Short mmCIF file of C-alpha atoms in Angstrom, two decimals:
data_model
loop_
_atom_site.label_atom_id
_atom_site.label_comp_id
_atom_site.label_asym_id
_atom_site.label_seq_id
_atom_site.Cartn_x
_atom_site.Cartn_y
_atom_site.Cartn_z
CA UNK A 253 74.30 -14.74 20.19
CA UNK A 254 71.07 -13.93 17.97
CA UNK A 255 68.74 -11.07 19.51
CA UNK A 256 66.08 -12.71 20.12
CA UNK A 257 68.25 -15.26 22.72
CA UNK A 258 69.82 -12.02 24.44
CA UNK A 259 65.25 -11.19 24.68
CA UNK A 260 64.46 -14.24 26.37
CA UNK A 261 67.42 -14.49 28.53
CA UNK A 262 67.05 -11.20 30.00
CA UNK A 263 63.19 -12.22 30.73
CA UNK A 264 63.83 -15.00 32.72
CA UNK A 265 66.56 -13.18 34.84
CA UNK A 266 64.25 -10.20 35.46
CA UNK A 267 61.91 -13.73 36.39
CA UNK A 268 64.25 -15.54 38.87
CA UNK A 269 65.44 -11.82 40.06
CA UNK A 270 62.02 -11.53 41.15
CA UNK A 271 61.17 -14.73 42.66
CA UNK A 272 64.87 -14.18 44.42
CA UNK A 273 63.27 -10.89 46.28
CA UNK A 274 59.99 -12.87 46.97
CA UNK A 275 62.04 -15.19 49.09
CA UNK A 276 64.08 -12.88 50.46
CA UNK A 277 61.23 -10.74 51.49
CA UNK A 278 59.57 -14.02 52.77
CA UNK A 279 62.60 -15.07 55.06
CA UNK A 280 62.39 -11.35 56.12
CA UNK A 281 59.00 -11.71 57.75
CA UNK A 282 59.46 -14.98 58.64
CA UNK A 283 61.98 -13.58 61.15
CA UNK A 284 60.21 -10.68 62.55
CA UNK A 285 57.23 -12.90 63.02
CA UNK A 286 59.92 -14.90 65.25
CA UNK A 287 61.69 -11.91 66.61
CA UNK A 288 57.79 -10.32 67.78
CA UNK A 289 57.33 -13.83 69.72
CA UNK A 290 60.20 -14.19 70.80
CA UNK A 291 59.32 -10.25 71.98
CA UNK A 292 56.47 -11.28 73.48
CA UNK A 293 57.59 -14.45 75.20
CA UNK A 294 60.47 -12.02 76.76
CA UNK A 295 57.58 -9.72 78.88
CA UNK A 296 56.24 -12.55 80.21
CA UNK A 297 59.30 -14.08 81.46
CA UNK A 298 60.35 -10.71 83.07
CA UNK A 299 56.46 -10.89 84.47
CA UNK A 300 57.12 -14.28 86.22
CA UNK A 301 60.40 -13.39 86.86
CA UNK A 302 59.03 -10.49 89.39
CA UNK A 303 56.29 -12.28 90.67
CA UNK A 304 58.81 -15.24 91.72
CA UNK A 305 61.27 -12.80 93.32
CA UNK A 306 58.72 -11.22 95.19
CA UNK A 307 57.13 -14.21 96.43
CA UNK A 308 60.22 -15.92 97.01
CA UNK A 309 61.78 -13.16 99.23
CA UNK A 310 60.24 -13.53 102.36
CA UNK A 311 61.28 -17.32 102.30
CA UNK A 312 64.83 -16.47 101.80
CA UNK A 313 65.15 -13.72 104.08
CA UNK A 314 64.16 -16.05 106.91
CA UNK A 315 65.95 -19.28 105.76
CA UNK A 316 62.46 -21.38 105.62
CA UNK A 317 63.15 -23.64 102.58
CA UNK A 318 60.02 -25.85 103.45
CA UNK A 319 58.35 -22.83 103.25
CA UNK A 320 59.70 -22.18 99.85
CA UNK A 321 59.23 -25.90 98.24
CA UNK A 322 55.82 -25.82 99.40
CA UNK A 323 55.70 -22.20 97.24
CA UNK A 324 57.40 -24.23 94.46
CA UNK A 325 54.95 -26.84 94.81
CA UNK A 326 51.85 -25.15 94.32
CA UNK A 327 53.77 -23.07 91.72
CA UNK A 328 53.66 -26.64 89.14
CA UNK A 329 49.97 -25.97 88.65
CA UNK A 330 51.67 -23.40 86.10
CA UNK A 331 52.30 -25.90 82.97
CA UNK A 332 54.03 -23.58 80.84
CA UNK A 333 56.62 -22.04 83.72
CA UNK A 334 59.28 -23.71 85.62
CA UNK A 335 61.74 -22.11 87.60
CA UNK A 336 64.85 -23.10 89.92
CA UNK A 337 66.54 -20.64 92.63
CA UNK A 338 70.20 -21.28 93.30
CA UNK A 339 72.67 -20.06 96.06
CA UNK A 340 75.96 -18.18 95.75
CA UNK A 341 77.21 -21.75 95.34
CA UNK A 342 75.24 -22.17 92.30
CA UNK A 343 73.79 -25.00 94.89
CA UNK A 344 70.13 -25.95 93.57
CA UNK A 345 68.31 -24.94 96.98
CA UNK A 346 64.73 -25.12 95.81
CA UNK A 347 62.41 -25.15 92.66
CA UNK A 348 59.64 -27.01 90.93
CA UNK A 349 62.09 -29.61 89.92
CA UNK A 350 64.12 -30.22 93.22
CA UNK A 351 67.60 -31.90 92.43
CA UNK A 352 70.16 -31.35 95.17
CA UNK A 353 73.55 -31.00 93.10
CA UNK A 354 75.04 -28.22 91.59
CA UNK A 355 73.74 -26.96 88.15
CA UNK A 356 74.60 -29.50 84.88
CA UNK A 357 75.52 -26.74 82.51
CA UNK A 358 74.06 -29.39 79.37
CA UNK A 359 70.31 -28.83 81.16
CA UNK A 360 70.69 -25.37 82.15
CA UNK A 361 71.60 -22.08 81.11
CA UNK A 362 73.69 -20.13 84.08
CA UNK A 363 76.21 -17.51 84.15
CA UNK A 364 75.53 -16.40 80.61
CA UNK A 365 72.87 -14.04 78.92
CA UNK A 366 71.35 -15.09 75.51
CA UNK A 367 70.53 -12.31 72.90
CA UNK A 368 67.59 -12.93 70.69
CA UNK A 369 69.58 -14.92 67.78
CA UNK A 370 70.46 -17.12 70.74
CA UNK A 371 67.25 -17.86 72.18
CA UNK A 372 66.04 -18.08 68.52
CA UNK A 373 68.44 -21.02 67.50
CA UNK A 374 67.43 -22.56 71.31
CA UNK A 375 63.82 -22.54 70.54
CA UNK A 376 64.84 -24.81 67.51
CA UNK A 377 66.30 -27.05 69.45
CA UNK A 378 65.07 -27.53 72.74
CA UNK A 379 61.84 -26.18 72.68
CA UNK A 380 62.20 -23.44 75.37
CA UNK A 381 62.86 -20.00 76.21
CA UNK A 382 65.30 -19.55 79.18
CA UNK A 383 66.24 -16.65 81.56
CA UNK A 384 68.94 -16.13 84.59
CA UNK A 385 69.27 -13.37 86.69
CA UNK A 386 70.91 -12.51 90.31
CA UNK A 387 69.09 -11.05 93.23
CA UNK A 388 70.15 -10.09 96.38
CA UNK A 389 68.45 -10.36 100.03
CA UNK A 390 70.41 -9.64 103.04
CA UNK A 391 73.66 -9.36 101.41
CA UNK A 392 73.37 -12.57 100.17
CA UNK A 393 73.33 -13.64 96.14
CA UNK A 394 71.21 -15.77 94.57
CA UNK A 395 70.28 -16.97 90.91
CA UNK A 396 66.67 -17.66 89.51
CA UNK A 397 66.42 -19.32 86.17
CA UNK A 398 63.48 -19.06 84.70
CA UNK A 399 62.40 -21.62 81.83
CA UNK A 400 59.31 -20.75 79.84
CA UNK A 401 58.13 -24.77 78.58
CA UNK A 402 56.39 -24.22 75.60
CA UNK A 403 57.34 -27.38 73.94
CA UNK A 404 54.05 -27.87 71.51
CA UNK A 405 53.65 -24.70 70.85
CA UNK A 406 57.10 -24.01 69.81
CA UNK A 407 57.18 -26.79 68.11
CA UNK A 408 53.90 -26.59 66.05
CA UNK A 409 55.07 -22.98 64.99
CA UNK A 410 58.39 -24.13 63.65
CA UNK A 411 56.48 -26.73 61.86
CA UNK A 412 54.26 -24.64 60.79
CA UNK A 413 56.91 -22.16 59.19
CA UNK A 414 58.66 -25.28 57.95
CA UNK A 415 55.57 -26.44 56.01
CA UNK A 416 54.70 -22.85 54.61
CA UNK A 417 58.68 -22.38 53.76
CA UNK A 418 58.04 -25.86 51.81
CA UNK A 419 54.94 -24.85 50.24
CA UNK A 420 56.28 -21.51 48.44
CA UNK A 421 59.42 -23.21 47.61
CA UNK A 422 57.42 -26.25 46.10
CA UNK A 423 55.57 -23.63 44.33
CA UNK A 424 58.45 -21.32 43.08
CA UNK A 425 60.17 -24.31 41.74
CA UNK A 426 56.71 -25.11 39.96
CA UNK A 427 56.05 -21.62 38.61
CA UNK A 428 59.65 -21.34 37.80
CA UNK A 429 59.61 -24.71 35.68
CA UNK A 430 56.05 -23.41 34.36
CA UNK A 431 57.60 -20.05 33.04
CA UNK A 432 60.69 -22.05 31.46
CA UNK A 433 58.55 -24.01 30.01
CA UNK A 434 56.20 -20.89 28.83
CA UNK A 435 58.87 -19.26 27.95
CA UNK A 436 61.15 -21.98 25.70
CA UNK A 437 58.14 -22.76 24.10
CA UNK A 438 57.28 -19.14 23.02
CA UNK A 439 61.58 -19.09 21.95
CA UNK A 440 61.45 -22.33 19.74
CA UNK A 441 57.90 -20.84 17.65
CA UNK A 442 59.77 -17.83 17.32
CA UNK A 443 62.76 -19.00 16.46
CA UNK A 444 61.07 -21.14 13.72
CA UNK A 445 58.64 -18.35 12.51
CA UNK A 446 61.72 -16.17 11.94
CA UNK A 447 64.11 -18.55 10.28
CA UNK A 448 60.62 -19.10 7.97
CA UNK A 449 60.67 -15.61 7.69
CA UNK A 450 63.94 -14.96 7.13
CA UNK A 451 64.48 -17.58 4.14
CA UNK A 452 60.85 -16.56 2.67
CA UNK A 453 62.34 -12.89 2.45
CA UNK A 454 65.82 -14.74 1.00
CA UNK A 455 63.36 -15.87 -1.71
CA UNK A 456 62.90 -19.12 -0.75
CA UNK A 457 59.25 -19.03 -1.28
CA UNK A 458 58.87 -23.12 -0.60
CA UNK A 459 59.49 -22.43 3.02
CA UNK A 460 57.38 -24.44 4.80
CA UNK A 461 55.43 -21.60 7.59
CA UNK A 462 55.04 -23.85 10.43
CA UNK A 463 51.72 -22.80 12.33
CA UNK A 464 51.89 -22.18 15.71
CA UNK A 465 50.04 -23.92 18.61
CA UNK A 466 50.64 -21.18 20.86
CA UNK A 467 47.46 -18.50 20.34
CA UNK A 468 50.60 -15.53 20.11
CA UNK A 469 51.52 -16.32 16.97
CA UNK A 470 48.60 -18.91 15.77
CA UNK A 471 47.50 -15.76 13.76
CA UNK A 472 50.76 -14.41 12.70
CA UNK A 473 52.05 -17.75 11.51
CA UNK A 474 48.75 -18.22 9.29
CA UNK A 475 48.93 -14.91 7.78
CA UNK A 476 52.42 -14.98 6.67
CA UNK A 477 51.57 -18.27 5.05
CA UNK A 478 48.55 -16.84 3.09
CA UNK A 479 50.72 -13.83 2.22
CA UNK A 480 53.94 -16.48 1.09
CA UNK A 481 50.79 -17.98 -1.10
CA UNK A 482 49.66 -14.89 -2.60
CA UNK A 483 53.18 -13.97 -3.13
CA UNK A 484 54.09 -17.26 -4.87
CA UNK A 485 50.93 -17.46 -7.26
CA UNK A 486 51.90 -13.57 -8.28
CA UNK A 487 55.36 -14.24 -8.62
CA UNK A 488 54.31 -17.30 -11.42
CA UNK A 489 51.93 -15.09 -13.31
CA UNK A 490 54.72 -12.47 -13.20
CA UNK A 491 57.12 -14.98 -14.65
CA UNK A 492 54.60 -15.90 -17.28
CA UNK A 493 53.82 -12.23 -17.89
CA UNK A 494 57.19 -11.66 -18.24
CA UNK A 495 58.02 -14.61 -20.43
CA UNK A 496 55.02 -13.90 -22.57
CA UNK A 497 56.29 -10.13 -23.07
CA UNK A 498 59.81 -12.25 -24.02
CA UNK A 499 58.43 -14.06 -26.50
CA UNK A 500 56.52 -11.35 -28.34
CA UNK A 501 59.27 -9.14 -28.79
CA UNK A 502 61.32 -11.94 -30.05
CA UNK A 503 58.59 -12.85 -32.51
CA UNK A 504 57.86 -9.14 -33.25
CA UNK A 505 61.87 -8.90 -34.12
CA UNK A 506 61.92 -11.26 -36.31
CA UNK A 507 58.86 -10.66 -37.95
CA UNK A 508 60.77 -7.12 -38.63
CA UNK A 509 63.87 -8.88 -39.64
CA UNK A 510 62.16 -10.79 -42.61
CA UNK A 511 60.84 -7.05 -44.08
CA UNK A 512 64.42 -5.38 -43.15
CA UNK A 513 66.47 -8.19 -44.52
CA UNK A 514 64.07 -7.76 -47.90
CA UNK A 515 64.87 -3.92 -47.96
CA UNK A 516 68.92 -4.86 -47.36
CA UNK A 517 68.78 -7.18 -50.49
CA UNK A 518 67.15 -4.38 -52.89
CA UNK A 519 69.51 -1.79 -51.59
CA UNK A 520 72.43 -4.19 -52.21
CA UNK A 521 70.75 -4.84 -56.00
CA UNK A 522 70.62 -1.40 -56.35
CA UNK A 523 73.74 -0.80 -55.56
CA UNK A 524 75.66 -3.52 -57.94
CA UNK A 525 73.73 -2.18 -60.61
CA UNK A 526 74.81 1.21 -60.60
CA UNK A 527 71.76 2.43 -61.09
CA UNK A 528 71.79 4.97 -58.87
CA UNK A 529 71.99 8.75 -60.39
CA UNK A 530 74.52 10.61 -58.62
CA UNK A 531 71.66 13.27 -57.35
CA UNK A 532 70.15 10.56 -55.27
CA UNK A 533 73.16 8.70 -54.27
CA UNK A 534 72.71 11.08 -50.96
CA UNK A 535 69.04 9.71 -50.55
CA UNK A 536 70.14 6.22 -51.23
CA UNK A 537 72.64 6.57 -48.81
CA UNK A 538 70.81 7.79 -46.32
CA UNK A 539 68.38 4.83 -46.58
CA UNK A 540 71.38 2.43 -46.09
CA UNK A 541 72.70 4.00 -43.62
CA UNK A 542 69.44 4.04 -41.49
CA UNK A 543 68.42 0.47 -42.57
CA UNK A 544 72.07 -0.94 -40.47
CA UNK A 545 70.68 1.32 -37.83
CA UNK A 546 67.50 -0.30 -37.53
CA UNK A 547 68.81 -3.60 -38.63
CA UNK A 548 71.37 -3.35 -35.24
CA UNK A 549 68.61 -1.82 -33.16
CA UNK A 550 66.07 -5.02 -34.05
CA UNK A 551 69.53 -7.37 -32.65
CA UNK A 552 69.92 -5.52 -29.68
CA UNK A 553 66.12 -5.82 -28.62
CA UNK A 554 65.99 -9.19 -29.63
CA UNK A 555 69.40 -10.31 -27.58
CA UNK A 556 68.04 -8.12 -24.76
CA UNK A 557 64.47 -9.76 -24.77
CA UNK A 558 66.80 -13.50 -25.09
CA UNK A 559 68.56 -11.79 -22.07
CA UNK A 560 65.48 -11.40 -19.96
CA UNK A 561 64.05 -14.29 -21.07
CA UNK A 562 66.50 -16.61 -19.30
CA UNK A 563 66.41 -14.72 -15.90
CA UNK A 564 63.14 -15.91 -15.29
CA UNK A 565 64.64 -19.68 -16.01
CA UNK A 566 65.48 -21.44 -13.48
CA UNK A 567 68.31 -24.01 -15.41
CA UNK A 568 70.36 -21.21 -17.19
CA UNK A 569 72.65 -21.77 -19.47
CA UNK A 570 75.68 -21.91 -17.32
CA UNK A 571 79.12 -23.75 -18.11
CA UNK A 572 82.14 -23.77 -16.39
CA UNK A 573 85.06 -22.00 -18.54
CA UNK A 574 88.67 -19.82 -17.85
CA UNK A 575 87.99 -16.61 -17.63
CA UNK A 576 91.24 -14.97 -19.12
CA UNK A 577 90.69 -16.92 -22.50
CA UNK A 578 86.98 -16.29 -22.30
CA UNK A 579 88.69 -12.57 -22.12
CA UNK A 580 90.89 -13.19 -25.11
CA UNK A 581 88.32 -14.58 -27.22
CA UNK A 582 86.12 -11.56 -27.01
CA UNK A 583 88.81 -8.89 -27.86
CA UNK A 584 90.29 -11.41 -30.93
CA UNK A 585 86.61 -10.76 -32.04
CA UNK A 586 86.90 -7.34 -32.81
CA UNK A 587 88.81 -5.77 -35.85
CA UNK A 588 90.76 -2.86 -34.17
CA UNK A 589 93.33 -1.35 -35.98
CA UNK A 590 94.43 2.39 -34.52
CA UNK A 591 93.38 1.25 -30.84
CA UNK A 592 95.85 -0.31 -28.38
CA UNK A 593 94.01 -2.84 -26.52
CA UNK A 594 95.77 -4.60 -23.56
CA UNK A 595 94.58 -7.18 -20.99
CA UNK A 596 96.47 -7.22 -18.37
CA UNK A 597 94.51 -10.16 -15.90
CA UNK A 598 95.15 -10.30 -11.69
CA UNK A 599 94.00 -13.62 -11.48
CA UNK A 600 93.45 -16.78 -13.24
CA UNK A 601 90.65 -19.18 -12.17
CA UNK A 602 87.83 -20.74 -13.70
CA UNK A 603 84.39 -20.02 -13.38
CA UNK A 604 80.48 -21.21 -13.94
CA UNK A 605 78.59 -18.24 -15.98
CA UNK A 606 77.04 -18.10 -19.42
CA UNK A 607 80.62 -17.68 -21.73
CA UNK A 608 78.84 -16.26 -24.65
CA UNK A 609 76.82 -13.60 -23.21
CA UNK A 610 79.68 -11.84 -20.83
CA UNK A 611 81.62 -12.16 -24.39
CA UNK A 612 78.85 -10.27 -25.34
CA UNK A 613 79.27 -7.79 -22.94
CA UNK A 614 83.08 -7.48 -22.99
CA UNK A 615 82.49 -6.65 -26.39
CA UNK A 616 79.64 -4.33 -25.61
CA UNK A 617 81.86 -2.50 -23.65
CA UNK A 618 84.76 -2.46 -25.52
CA UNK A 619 82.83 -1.01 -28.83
CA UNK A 620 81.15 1.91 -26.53
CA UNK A 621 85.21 2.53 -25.93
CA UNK A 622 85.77 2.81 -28.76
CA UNK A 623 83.20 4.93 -30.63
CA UNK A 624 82.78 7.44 -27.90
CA UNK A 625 85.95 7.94 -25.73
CA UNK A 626 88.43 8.71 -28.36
CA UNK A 627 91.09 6.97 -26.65
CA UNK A 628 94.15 5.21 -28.68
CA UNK A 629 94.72 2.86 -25.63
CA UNK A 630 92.22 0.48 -23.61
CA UNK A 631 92.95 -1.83 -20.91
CA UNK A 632 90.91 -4.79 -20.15
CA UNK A 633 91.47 -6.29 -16.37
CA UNK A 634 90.33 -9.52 -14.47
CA UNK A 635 90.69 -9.50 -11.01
CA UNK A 636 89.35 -11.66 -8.03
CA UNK A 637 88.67 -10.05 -4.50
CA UNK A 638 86.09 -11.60 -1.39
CA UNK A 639 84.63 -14.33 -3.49
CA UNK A 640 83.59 -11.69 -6.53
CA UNK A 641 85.25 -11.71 -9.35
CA UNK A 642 85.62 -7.98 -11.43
CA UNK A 643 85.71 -7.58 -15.26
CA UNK A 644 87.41 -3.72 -15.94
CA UNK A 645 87.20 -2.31 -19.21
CA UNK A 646 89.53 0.95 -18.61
CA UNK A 647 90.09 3.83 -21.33
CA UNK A 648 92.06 7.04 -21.51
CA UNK A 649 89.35 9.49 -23.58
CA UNK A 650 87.43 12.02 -22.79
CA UNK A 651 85.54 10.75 -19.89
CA UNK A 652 81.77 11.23 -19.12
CA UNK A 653 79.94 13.77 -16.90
CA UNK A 654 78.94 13.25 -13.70
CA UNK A 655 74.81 13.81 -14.08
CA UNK A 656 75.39 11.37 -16.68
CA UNK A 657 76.95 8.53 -14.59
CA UNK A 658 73.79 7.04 -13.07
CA UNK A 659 71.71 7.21 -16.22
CA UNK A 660 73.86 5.66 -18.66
CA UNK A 661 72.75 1.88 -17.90
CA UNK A 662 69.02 2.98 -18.57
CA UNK A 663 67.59 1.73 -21.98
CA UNK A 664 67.96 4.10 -25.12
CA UNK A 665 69.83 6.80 -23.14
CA UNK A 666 72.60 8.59 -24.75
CA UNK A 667 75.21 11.02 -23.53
CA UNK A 668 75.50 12.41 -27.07
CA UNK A 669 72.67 11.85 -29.00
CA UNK A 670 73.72 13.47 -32.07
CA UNK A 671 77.05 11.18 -31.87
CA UNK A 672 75.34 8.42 -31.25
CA UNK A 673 73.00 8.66 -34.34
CA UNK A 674 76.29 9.02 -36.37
CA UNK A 675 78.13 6.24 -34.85
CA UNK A 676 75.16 4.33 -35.28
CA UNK A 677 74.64 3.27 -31.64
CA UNK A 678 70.81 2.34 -30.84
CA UNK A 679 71.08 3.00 -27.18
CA UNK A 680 71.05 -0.44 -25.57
CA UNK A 681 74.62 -1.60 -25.43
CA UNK A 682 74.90 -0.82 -21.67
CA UNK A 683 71.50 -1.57 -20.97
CA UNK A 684 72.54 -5.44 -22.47
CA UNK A 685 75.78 -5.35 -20.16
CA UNK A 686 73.86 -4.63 -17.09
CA UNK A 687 70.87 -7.66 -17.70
CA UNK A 688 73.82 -9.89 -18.38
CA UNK A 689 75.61 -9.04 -15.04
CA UNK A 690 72.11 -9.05 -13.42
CA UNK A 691 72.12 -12.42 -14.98
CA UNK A 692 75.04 -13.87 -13.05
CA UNK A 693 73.68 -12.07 -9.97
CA UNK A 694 76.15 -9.44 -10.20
CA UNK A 695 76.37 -5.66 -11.24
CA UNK A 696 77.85 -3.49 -13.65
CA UNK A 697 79.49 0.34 -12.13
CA UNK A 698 81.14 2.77 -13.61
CA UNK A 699 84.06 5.50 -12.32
CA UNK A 700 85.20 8.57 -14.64
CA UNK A 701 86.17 11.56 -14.66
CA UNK A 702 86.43 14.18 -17.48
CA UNK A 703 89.54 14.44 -19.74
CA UNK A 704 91.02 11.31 -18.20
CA UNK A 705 88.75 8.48 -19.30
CA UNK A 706 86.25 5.75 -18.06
CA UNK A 707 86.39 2.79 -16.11
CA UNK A 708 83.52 0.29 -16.56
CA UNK A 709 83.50 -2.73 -14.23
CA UNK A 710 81.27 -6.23 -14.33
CA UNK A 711 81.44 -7.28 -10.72
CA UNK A 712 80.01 -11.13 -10.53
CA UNK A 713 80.01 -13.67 -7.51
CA UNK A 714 82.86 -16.97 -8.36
#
């Protein structure tokens, strides 16, 4: 799972995680609003509950019942209290609802005590708040139950809570849905602004930026489209900088070819004609000598410039050809005589590249093997390993020093410059391998160590 998913996920937990202890905390005074009622209800049923007991007493105590319904009577004026006394019988002897039979325990509540929970969940349902407790006068037991008839009250208050419970639930599911909404929204313009991003920064510079409609990114969206614009237009005048530099160093080498070739042909004439004195054969020498140079120098500019030239096209020059005999072909090119050269290849597959230009560099690096290492034995490898395939050119001489090791691929650096002039290198050989690797999208590396010989490799994707 991507990041930015893990992001908004968390978000809306932390969201619902709060809404979840908004309820909670709701419910929470919900019931002690309930419980300080039901609080309050309980006083004044233990008020009435005294007041009847003491009023009731007297009637008792001398048996006078009519007495005591006429009490009960004048007690109805009371619309929210009803109450009926009972003997030790649990015989209904008088109250403000007279019913001579024992007590229906479906109706009312004797010979058990409700706790708050209780009178709660009775509220709900019957509308009423009930008491029963036991007296005695003369040695004699009796029960008063005490009903507290608060039917539209009660019932206006659970509605009430009902309604309000409703509303914030009506609402949470609302802001909920809102903040989902907010939030997917806000995921999907991300998400798209950062696969734009991502693919623009892949070089894909046709990406089309999506803007925003969301005022977050609006901005951000528009700027990285500008900047992808700017970036694009640069990128084509770079390309046609860099194809007009191309194209003048080609022309420039071969306008120095035509005055080099010239020189080559009088040297040559010169030299079939013998007419040379021997004390300025030296001289003469000299000027042949450093006319190959420059003659080899002028090619390697020119196939580096060619080099260059195609990374900026888009269509290379790509076919699809085996690599071992695309191997073989560039060692039969060389004339080697004292030098063992083996190819020893780890693979065999075909592949899509520009054939004439890793011949090129084969040969590139086979020739720097062979001038500078001193070794009688090279070993050329092909190998294949996690969808890259690796060109080794291996020798046995006398290696190269470490400063040395990240410099070598720069253009017209030499380890030995003195050797080099006599060998008649120019300077560029590695700097051509590593354009053609960079070419193929690849890279060129090297590994040696001193006394035991080199190990140049041309790593390239299949």
């Amino acid at each position: 799972m991507k990041k930015r998913d893990l992001f908004w996920i968390n978000k809306i937990i932390w969201l619902f995680g709060i809404l979840a202890i908004f309820i909670l905390i709701s419910l929470y005074n919900f019931i002690q609003i309930n419980h300080l009622y039901l609080d309050g209800e309980e006083n004044e049923i233990n008020f009435y509950k005294k007041q009847i007991k003491l009023a009731a007493t007297p009637y008792l105590s001398k048996n006078d019942n009519s007495g005591l319904m006429e009490y009960c009577e004048n007690f109805k004026n009371e619309n929210f209290v009803s109450f009926q006394i009972f003997d030790e019988n649990k015989k209904l002897i008088a109250g403000t609802t007279l019913n001579n039979k024992k007590l229906d325990p479906d109706t009312h509540i004797l010979d058990r005590q409700l706790n708050k929970w209780e009178i709660y969940k009775s509220i709900i349902k019957h509308q009423k708040l009930s008491d029963v407790s036991e007296f005695d006068i003369k040695n004699k037991k009796y029960y008063l139950e005490l009903v507290l008839l608060e039917d539209a009250f009660v019932s206006s208050l659970i509605d009430s809570q009902i309604n309000i419970i409703i509303f914030f639930v009506i609402c949470l599911l609302l802001l909920s849905g809102y903040f989902v909404y907010v939030f997917s929204t806000i995921r999907n313009s991300f998400n798209s602004l950062e696969d734009s991003v991502v693919k623009i920064s892949n070089g894909e510079l046709d990406t089309e930026v999506k803007v925003s409609k969301e005022g977050l990114l609006q901005e951000i969206s528009i700027a990285i489209k500008q900047m992808t614009s700017k970036l694009k237009n640069q990128i084509v005048r770079l390309k046609k900088l860099e194809e007009y530099r191309s194209i003048f160093v080609q022309d420039m080498t071969h306008e120095i070819k035509t005055p080099i070739a010239t020189i080559n042909s009088a040297i040559e004439l010169l030299d079939t004609k013998n007419s040379i004195a021997d004390s300025d054969r030296e001289c003469f020498d000299i000027i042949l000598s450093q006319t190959d140079n420059i003659n080899k120098l002028v090619n390697d500019i020119l196939t580096l410039s060619e080099i260059e030239l195609e990374q900026t096209n888009e269509n290379k020059n790509f076919t699809t050809f085996n690599l071992n005999k695309m191997v073989e072909k560039a060692i039969s090119y060389l004339n080697i005589q004292n030098t063992n050269i083996l190819f020893l290849p780890k693979c065999d597959l075909d592949v899509f590249a520009n054939e004439d230009l890793l011949i090129a560099a084969i040969i590139n690096l086979l020739n720097n093997a062979l001038k500078y290492s001193g070794t009688q034995k090279i070993e050329v490898i092909t190998d294949q390993k996690d969808g890259n395939i690796t060109i080794s050119v291996k020798d046995y001489g006398i290696g190269i020093q470490e400063n040395h090791l990240d410099k070598i691929f720069t253009r017209f650096y030499r380890v030995d410059k003195a050797r080099s002039r006599q060998s008649g290198g120019t300077g560029l050989g590695l700097a051509i391998v590593k354009h053609i690797a960079q070419l193929h999208r690849g890279s060129v590396s090297v590994e040696s160590e001193l006394g035991k010989g080199s190990t140049f490799k041309i790593n390239i994707p299949k």
